[in-house]
Amino acid sequence: MTLLEGLQVLVIGLGTVFLVLIALSGAVSLESRIFNLFVKNRKEAPAAEITAKQEEVTVINASAGELKLINVDERTAAMIMAIVSDESQIPLSELKFKYIKALD
Amino acid sequence: MTYSLTDTLLKIWEMSGFANATWQQLVMILVSFVLIYLAVVKHFEPLLLLPIAFGMLLANFPMTDLLAGPLGDQPGGLLYYIYQGVELGIYPPLIFLGIGAMTDFGPLIARPSSLFLGAAAQFGIYIAFLLALALGFSPEAAASIGIIGGADGPTAIWLTTKLYQDLLPAIAIAAYSYMALIPMIQPPIMRLLTTKKEREVKMVQLREVSKAEKIVFPVVVSTLCILLLPSVAPLIGMLMLGNLLRESGVTERLSKTAQNELMNIVTIFLGVSVGAKAVGEKFLQLETIKVIILGLVAFAFSTVGGLLLGKLMCWLSGGKVNPLIGSAGVSAVPMAARVSQIEGQKANPSNFLLMHAMGPNVAGVIGSAVAAGIFYALFGG
């Protein structure tokens, strides 16, 4: 095989890799859109039921502004903020938290 | 019958490995010691390098016939039978089954454009292929060498077994050694090709991916990839089967087996049998050194390819994509993603790129399998 033929393999090979992965990217995007549409429709219906189970929201006036705690007690929130500060190596005084919400 | 102590001792000596070892075998035994050291002490991909090194050690002991095939009524050696899993292309897809069961494709589903980076990071495969051709290798050998740039051991082993088995040990050792050396190979290239401002880019948090999306993903990928390129079926098919076992939530036992017991058993067999192919007479050649150098070139250019597309995406998105995640497009999961995270955090301590880099990282696994499938379609069979 000559180098020129090798170059052809490069163009065809890399081109095919891109083609397959671009097609895959399109398919995954489409899949996500369909699911999001489906989930959106389902969320709208039982919205009334959800309001019955109200979230417990606490608002704290911190030095850097307001912090909302949703279903989280202050002790846990303080712990989370300390961990984030430690992991990110950013002093707590330089971090701003808008809200901390407990996930089910 | 006369008995002579000297004759008996002489006979024992003549029948021993010491008297029958060739210099190549002795060198290979030393090489295996070095590899065992690297695996145990330096932790160079020990899960695979250790079995490879020990397989190499066993195969180079003289007069053991461990690799000999059956002859008449005589059965073959132990390693001959274990090697059939490589010869018949069974082990690498089984490893892919385990990888699929261990991989969370969530970051890729959350940002499908990661797949472009996984494609760009296959650039090194084709550069090494061209260079190998220029150095006089056959197209089959050049393709097997090039695939080292995919940074995916099972894929490299699978393709080399199909195209050019003589280079199998050199390619497997190069691939796994460079994967272990990614934290040393990639950072200088990353710093050379990106500005500090680019490395500092913070990316927005990925959206949450639903369970249903994760379940459908392996089915979509298998269907699309295998219909487009049937030769990728063994690798992509097994990878996605493993992932479906994981995500479906109804086959937990199978998923756990694929991730642990099966994966570990196959890893032992694959490592030992690949190492056993590193027989002195075939391994100690100039070709091996060329393979090792070309493998490094392949890794470097794959990193370059991913980074350059990362830069382009950074520019096109108005600075929303950190180009460092591009280098994670070489497979080597999760090592390459970790390197992106470390480099990103060096530039900006509050930068968390790991999950963003996992997208291109797992896309690279698919990309290198596709690249291998293309080579097989072109030069195999």
XYZ file of C-alpha atoms in Angstrom:
485
model
C 0.000 0.000 0.000
C 1.386 3.395 -0.995
C 1.343 6.432 1.269
C -1.262 8.049 -0.965
C -3.544 5.054 -0.451
C -2.757 5.292 3.259
C -3.921 8.915 3.205
C -7.143 7.769 1.585
C -7.613 5.279 4.426
C -7.004 8.134 6.906
C -9.672 10.315 5.283
C -12.190 7.482 4.871
C -11.474 5.988 8.311
C -11.574 9.183 10.337
C -14.499 10.409 8.247
C -16.464 7.245 8.997
C -15.659 7.460 12.728
C -17.010 11.032 12.725
C -20.022 10.057 10.638
C -20.989 7.193 12.963
C -20.494 9.245 16.123
C -22.304 12.291 14.691
C -25.221 10.012 13.760
C -25.098 8.614 17.276
C -25.037 12.090 18.759
C -28.110 12.988 16.708
C -29.898 9.827 17.818
C -29.073 10.441 21.493
C -30.267 14.072 21.247
C -33.483 12.929 19.629
C -33.956 10.261 22.283
C -33.456 12.843 25.047
C -35.926 15.270 23.467
C -38.588 12.595 23.153
C -38.124 11.566 26.770
C -38.110 15.140 28.028
C -41.330 15.834 26.157
C -42.843 12.696 27.646
C -41.692 13.550 31.160
C -42.941 17.165 30.812
C -46.408 15.960 29.864
C -46.483 13.565 32.783
C -45.283 16.208 35.250
C -47.992 18.678 34.356
C -50.806 16.247 35.145
C -50.127 15.370 38.803
C -48.916 18.880 39.686
C -51.956 19.424 41.867
C -51.172 16.334 43.937
C -47.648 17.472 44.581
C -48.767 20.784 46.048
C -50.501 18.837 48.810
C -47.123 17.604 50.024
C -45.590 20.995 50.642
C -41.883 21.423 50.956
C -40.540 22.669 54.220
C -38.585 25.804 53.329
C -36.420 27.681 55.790
C -34.888 31.019 54.876
C -31.699 32.001 56.602
C -30.220 35.486 56.474
C -26.534 34.764 56.090
C -23.740 37.326 55.890
C -23.471 36.838 52.097
C -27.200 37.178 51.521
C -30.182 34.859 51.771
C -29.944 31.048 51.826
C -32.978 28.831 51.319
C -33.000 25.427 52.994
C -35.540 23.069 51.466
C -36.236 20.010 53.620
C -32.770 20.396 55.149
C -31.947 21.336 58.708
C -29.359 23.968 59.520
C -26.884 21.494 60.954
C -26.839 19.394 57.734
C -26.624 22.546 55.611
C -23.620 23.760 57.574
C -21.957 20.402 57.087
C -22.594 20.426 53.305
C -21.213 23.941 52.970
C -18.103 22.997 54.925
C -17.525 19.928 52.715
C -17.951 21.953 49.497
C -15.550 24.565 50.802
C -13.008 21.919 51.777
C -13.273 19.978 48.499
C -13.085 23.081 46.322
C -10.434 24.692 48.538
C -12.373 27.958 48.430
C -12.836 29.694 51.777
C -16.429 29.553 52.966
C -16.507 33.358 53.052
C -15.945 33.424 49.284
C -18.668 30.893 48.460
C -22.281 31.878 47.913
C -25.033 29.294 48.327
C -28.484 30.143 46.958
C -30.333 27.114 48.266
C -29.751 23.594 49.584
C -32.464 21.096 48.749
C -32.851 17.504 49.931
C -33.469 15.081 47.064
C -35.749 12.108 47.577
C 22.847 -52.209 33.853
C 25.647 -49.941 35.026
C 24.915 -46.888 37.077
C 27.084 -43.820 37.061
C 26.402 -40.852 39.320
C 28.205 -38.486 36.947
C 26.153 -39.638 33.942
C 22.926 -39.213 35.905
C 23.835 -35.711 37.023
C 24.887 -34.863 33.460
C 21.578 -36.186 32.160
C 19.603 -34.121 34.687
C 21.607 -31.043 33.696
C 21.020 -31.694 29.972
C 17.292 -32.074 30.575
C 17.084 -28.872 32.606
C 15.963 -25.517 31.350
C 19.326 -23.971 32.272
C 21.126 -26.059 29.676
C 18.509 -25.534 26.986
C 17.680 -21.850 27.364
C 18.503 -19.595 24.440
C 19.764 -16.037 25.023
C 16.458 -14.686 23.745
C 14.560 -16.682 26.353
C 16.818 -15.427 29.104
C 16.353 -11.813 27.969
C 12.574 -12.289 27.880
C 12.630 -13.754 31.386
C 14.442 -10.595 32.506
C 11.908 -8.420 30.639
C 9.102 -10.249 32.426
C 10.819 -9.513 35.774
C 10.878 -5.807 34.860
C 7.178 -5.894 33.920
C 6.303 -7.678 37.156
C 8.215 -4.955 39.011
C 6.367 -2.202 37.120
C 3.004 -3.810 37.834
C 3.615 -4.545 41.523
C 5.746 -1.602 42.614
C 4.787 1.165 40.166
C 1.146 0.043 39.758
C 1.291 0.217 35.936
C -2.133 -1.234 35.020
C -1.383 -4.146 37.380
C -4.624 -6.011 36.716
C -3.483 -6.767 33.198
C 0.244 -6.177 33.202
C 0.866 -8.710 35.965
C -0.833 -11.632 34.154
C 0.859 -10.527 30.889
C 4.263 -10.472 32.578
C 3.737 -13.871 34.176
C 2.475 -15.351 30.924
C 5.646 -14.048 29.298
C 7.741 -15.631 32.039
C 6.020 -19.018 31.652
C 6.226 -19.005 27.865
C 9.955 -18.384 27.859
C 10.934 -21.260 30.105
C 12.514 -23.792 27.747
C 11.094 -27.277 27.137
C 7.760 -26.659 28.827
C 5.657 -26.933 25.649
C 3.007 -24.796 27.313
C 2.120 -23.204 23.987
C 2.441 -26.331 21.860
C -0.654 -27.384 19.945
C -2.020 -30.951 20.045
C 0.022 -33.503 18.134
C -1.641 -36.787 17.212
C -3.026 -38.296 20.414
C -1.027 -35.888 22.557
C -3.026 -32.930 23.901
C -1.586 -29.424 23.585
C -0.034 -27.318 26.342
C -2.141 -25.454 28.897
C -1.489 -22.007 27.447
C -2.346 -23.249 23.949
C -5.901 -23.899 25.077
C -6.203 -20.700 27.119
C -4.945 -18.770 24.082
C -7.862 -20.029 21.990
C -9.999 -17.348 23.644
C -7.730 -14.709 22.100
C -7.271 -16.570 18.805
C -11.016 -16.886 18.323
C -11.674 -13.284 19.408
C -13.686 -14.249 22.501
C -11.911 -12.526 25.408
C -11.870 -8.871 24.222
C -15.659 -8.728 23.632
C -16.190 -10.365 27.040
C -14.010 -7.673 28.614
C -16.199 -5.127 26.797
C -19.237 -6.777 28.385
C -17.711 -6.059 31.796
C -16.706 -2.514 30.822
C -20.263 -1.855 29.639
C -21.633 -3.102 32.941
C -19.262 -0.780 34.822
C -19.798 2.341 32.696
C -22.249 5.131 33.378
C -23.042 6.734 30.025
C -25.049 9.473 31.782
C -22.540 12.298 31.112
C -22.503 11.375 27.411
C -26.310 11.288 27.199
C -26.476 14.633 29.011
C -24.115 16.188 26.462
C -24.214 14.229 23.171
C -21.661 16.596 21.597
C -19.108 14.678 23.722
C -19.254 12.103 20.962
C -17.481 14.529 18.584
C -14.565 14.688 20.993
C -14.550 10.892 21.189
C -14.250 10.845 17.398
C -11.529 13.521 17.176
C -9.407 11.672 19.713
C -9.042 8.777 17.276
C -6.810 11.013 15.130
C -3.641 9.406 16.473
C -4.774 5.991 15.238
C -4.602 7.152 11.641
C -1.390 9.167 12.041
C 0.346 6.107 13.516
C -1.145 3.989 10.717
C 0.381 6.304 8.107
C 3.745 6.406 9.866
C 3.776 2.617 10.195
C 3.110 2.308 6.467
C 5.967 4.732 5.806
C 8.240 2.551 7.957
C 7.476 -0.448 5.771
C 4.834 -2.291 7.782
C 2.056 -4.065 5.892
C -1.390 -2.378 6.008
C -2.620 -5.087 8.431
C 0.322 -4.524 10.780
C 0.031 -0.727 10.415
C -3.662 -0.853 11.345
C -2.867 -3.006 14.395
C -0.163 -0.555 15.473
C -2.381 2.460 14.829
C -5.172 1.168 17.030
C -2.873 1.607 20.071
C -3.850 5.296 19.727
C -7.382 4.367 20.731
C -5.994 3.779 24.241
C -8.214 0.767 24.588
C -6.474 -2.512 25.417
C -9.235 -5.007 24.517
C -9.902 -3.241 21.199
C -6.194 -3.278 20.325
C -5.942 -6.979 21.205
C -9.113 -7.834 19.274
C -7.986 -6.067 16.092
C -4.399 -7.337 16.232
C -5.624 -10.907 16.676
C -7.759 -10.501 13.581
C -5.147 -8.734 11.428
C -1.560 -9.415 12.507
C -1.038 -11.791 15.418
C 2.772 -11.637 15.336
C 2.662 -8.138 16.836
C 0.134 -9.034 19.537
C 2.437 -9.023 22.595
C 4.226 -5.818 21.591
C 0.960 -4.028 20.876
C -0.739 -5.210 24.065
C 2.226 -4.243 26.219
C 2.560 -0.851 24.491
C -1.159 -0.136 24.812
C -1.396 -0.998 28.503
C 1.902 0.674 29.400
C 0.942 3.948 27.716
C -2.513 3.832 29.308
C -0.752 3.676 32.651
C 1.490 6.552 31.588
C -1.354 8.854 30.523
C -0.840 11.166 33.533
C 2.682 11.769 32.208
C 1.995 11.791 28.446
C -1.045 14.056 28.279
C -0.429 17.056 30.597
C 2.505 18.595 28.645
C 0.477 18.366 25.403
C -2.574 19.827 27.156
C -0.602 22.783 28.459
C 1.119 23.309 25.110
C -2.093 23.442 23.087
C -4.338 25.440 25.426
C -4.114 28.903 26.939
C -4.495 29.449 30.680
C -7.764 31.270 29.986
C -9.112 28.209 28.157
C -8.040 25.862 30.926
C -9.812 28.051 33.465
C -13.205 27.755 31.737
C -15.879 26.518 34.139
C -18.567 24.406 32.571
C -22.218 24.472 33.588
C -23.510 21.488 35.500
C -24.777 18.597 33.380
C -28.501 17.950 33.388
C -29.907 14.935 35.160
C -30.429 11.929 32.885
C -33.531 9.829 33.428
C -33.410 6.076 33.964
C -35.479 5.504 30.819
C -32.938 7.397 28.699
C -30.147 5.268 30.127
C -32.055 2.073 29.337
C -32.814 3.065 25.759
C -29.254 4.315 25.107
C -27.527 0.900 24.684
C -30.312 -0.282 22.399
C -30.032 2.850 20.227
C -26.221 2.693 20.070
C -26.162 -1.025 19.206
C -28.824 -0.680 16.548
C -27.344 2.384 14.883
C -23.654 1.428 15.073
C -24.084 -2.191 14.026
C -26.432 -1.323 11.183
C -23.966 1.307 9.951
C -20.853 -0.807 10.492
C -21.572 -4.532 11.046
C -17.910 -5.317 11.783
C -18.159 -3.495 15.159
C -20.826 -5.947 16.362
C -18.605 -8.052 18.679
C -17.231 -5.050 20.573
C -20.117 -2.565 20.536
C -22.679 -5.370 20.929
C -21.037 -6.721 24.083
C -20.312 -3.236 25.466
C -23.939 -2.261 25.127
C -25.255 -5.585 26.417
C -23.196 -5.047 29.573
C -24.574 -1.529 29.881
C -28.152 -2.698 29.400
C -27.659 -5.309 32.151
C -26.515 -2.465 34.406
C -29.162 0.113 33.558
C -32.220 -2.097 33.135
C -32.381 -2.609 36.894
C -33.844 -6.091 36.483
C -30.615 -8.062 35.999
C -28.564 -6.947 38.941
C -27.003 -10.389 39.423
C -25.917 -10.605 35.803
C -24.576 -7.061 35.887
C -22.554 -7.800 39.009
C -21.190 -11.009 37.485
C -20.186 -9.203 34.279
C -18.480 -6.460 36.303
C -16.678 -8.705 38.737
C -16.345 -12.479 38.423
C -16.533 -12.775 34.629
C -14.385 -9.697 34.060
C -11.732 -10.938 36.482
C -11.630 -14.462 35.065
C -11.364 -13.213 31.490
C -8.734 -10.637 32.495
C -6.524 -13.409 33.914
C -6.904 -15.580 30.801
C -6.437 -12.653 28.425
C -3.350 -11.360 30.206
C -1.637 -14.719 30.564
C -2.295 -15.772 26.984
C -1.208 -12.438 25.473
C 1.970 -12.517 27.570
C 2.598 -16.109 26.528
C 2.825 -14.960 22.924
C 5.874 -12.856 23.780
C 8.352 -15.556 22.880
C 11.927 -14.314 22.652
C 12.606 -15.211 19.020
C 9.601 -13.200 17.851
C 9.556 -10.408 20.416
C 13.194 -9.360 20.415
C 13.161 -7.688 17.032
C 13.498 -4.169 15.701
C 9.762 -4.231 14.908
C 8.950 -4.285 18.624
C 10.879 -1.067 19.231
C 9.127 0.536 16.245
C 5.749 -0.531 17.654
C 6.579 0.962 21.055
C 7.614 4.309 19.483
C 4.646 4.413 17.089
C 2.320 3.632 19.996
C 3.568 6.719 21.823
C 3.079 8.817 18.676
C -0.455 7.440 18.354
C -1.287 8.348 21.957
C 0.129 11.844 21.572
C -1.731 12.606 18.343
C -4.998 11.229 19.735
C -4.618 13.682 22.614
C -3.871 16.466 20.113
C -6.964 15.577 18.039
C -9.254 15.708 21.074
C -7.751 18.961 22.336
C -7.990 20.724 18.972
C -11.662 19.864 18.599
C -12.134 20.900 22.235
C -10.645 24.281 21.369
C -12.939 24.590 18.378
C -15.960 23.743 20.535
C -14.763 26.274 23.124
C -14.613 28.961 20.444
C -17.934 28.007 18.843
C -19.723 27.908 22.211
C -18.374 31.311 23.206
C -16.132 29.894 25.916
C -18.591 27.495 27.508
C -16.597 24.321 26.790
C -13.261 23.738 28.480
C -10.968 22.278 25.775
C -9.205 20.115 28.379
C -12.111 17.658 28.253
C -11.109 16.915 24.628
C -8.024 14.978 25.677
C -10.282 12.592 27.605
C -11.637 11.459 24.244
C -8.888 8.831 24.143
C -10.568 5.904 25.903
C -8.452 4.938 28.952
C -11.446 5.201 31.282
C -11.333 6.899 33.766
C -7.647 7.833 33.796
C -7.873 10.349 30.913
C -10.902 12.056 32.496
C -9.013 12.321 35.780
C -6.101 13.997 33.982
C -8.528 16.587 32.518
C -9.913 17.190 36.011
C -6.453 17.617 37.538
C -5.229 19.996 34.819
C -8.458 21.999 34.971
C -8.170 22.337 38.723
C -4.538 23.398 38.467
C -5.647 26.329 36.301
C -8.681 27.123 38.439
C -9.039 25.406 41.827
C -12.829 25.726 41.716
C -13.023 23.885 38.396
C -14.708 20.459 38.392
C -14.272 18.879 34.971
C -14.442 15.206 35.906
C -18.075 14.562 34.972
C -17.764 16.743 31.856
C -14.674 14.770 30.807
C -16.392 11.425 31.424
C -18.637 12.096 28.396
C -15.791 12.241 25.845
C -14.020 9.503 27.790
C -16.768 6.912 27.320
C -17.396 8.261 23.803
C -13.756 7.369 23.124
C -14.498 3.722 23.937
C -17.193 3.720 21.250
C -14.952 5.725 18.889
C -11.999 3.360 19.134
C -14.276 0.328 18.675
C -15.688 1.961 15.535
C -12.163 2.727 14.274
C -11.192 -0.917 14.874
C -14.313 -2.058 13.036
C -13.380 0.111 10.053
C -9.859 -1.339 9.922
C -11.282 -4.846 10.166
C -13.741 -4.111 7.374
C -10.884 -2.771 5.211
C -8.133 -5.287 5.914
C -9.658 -8.285 7.664
C -11.110 -11.502 6.360
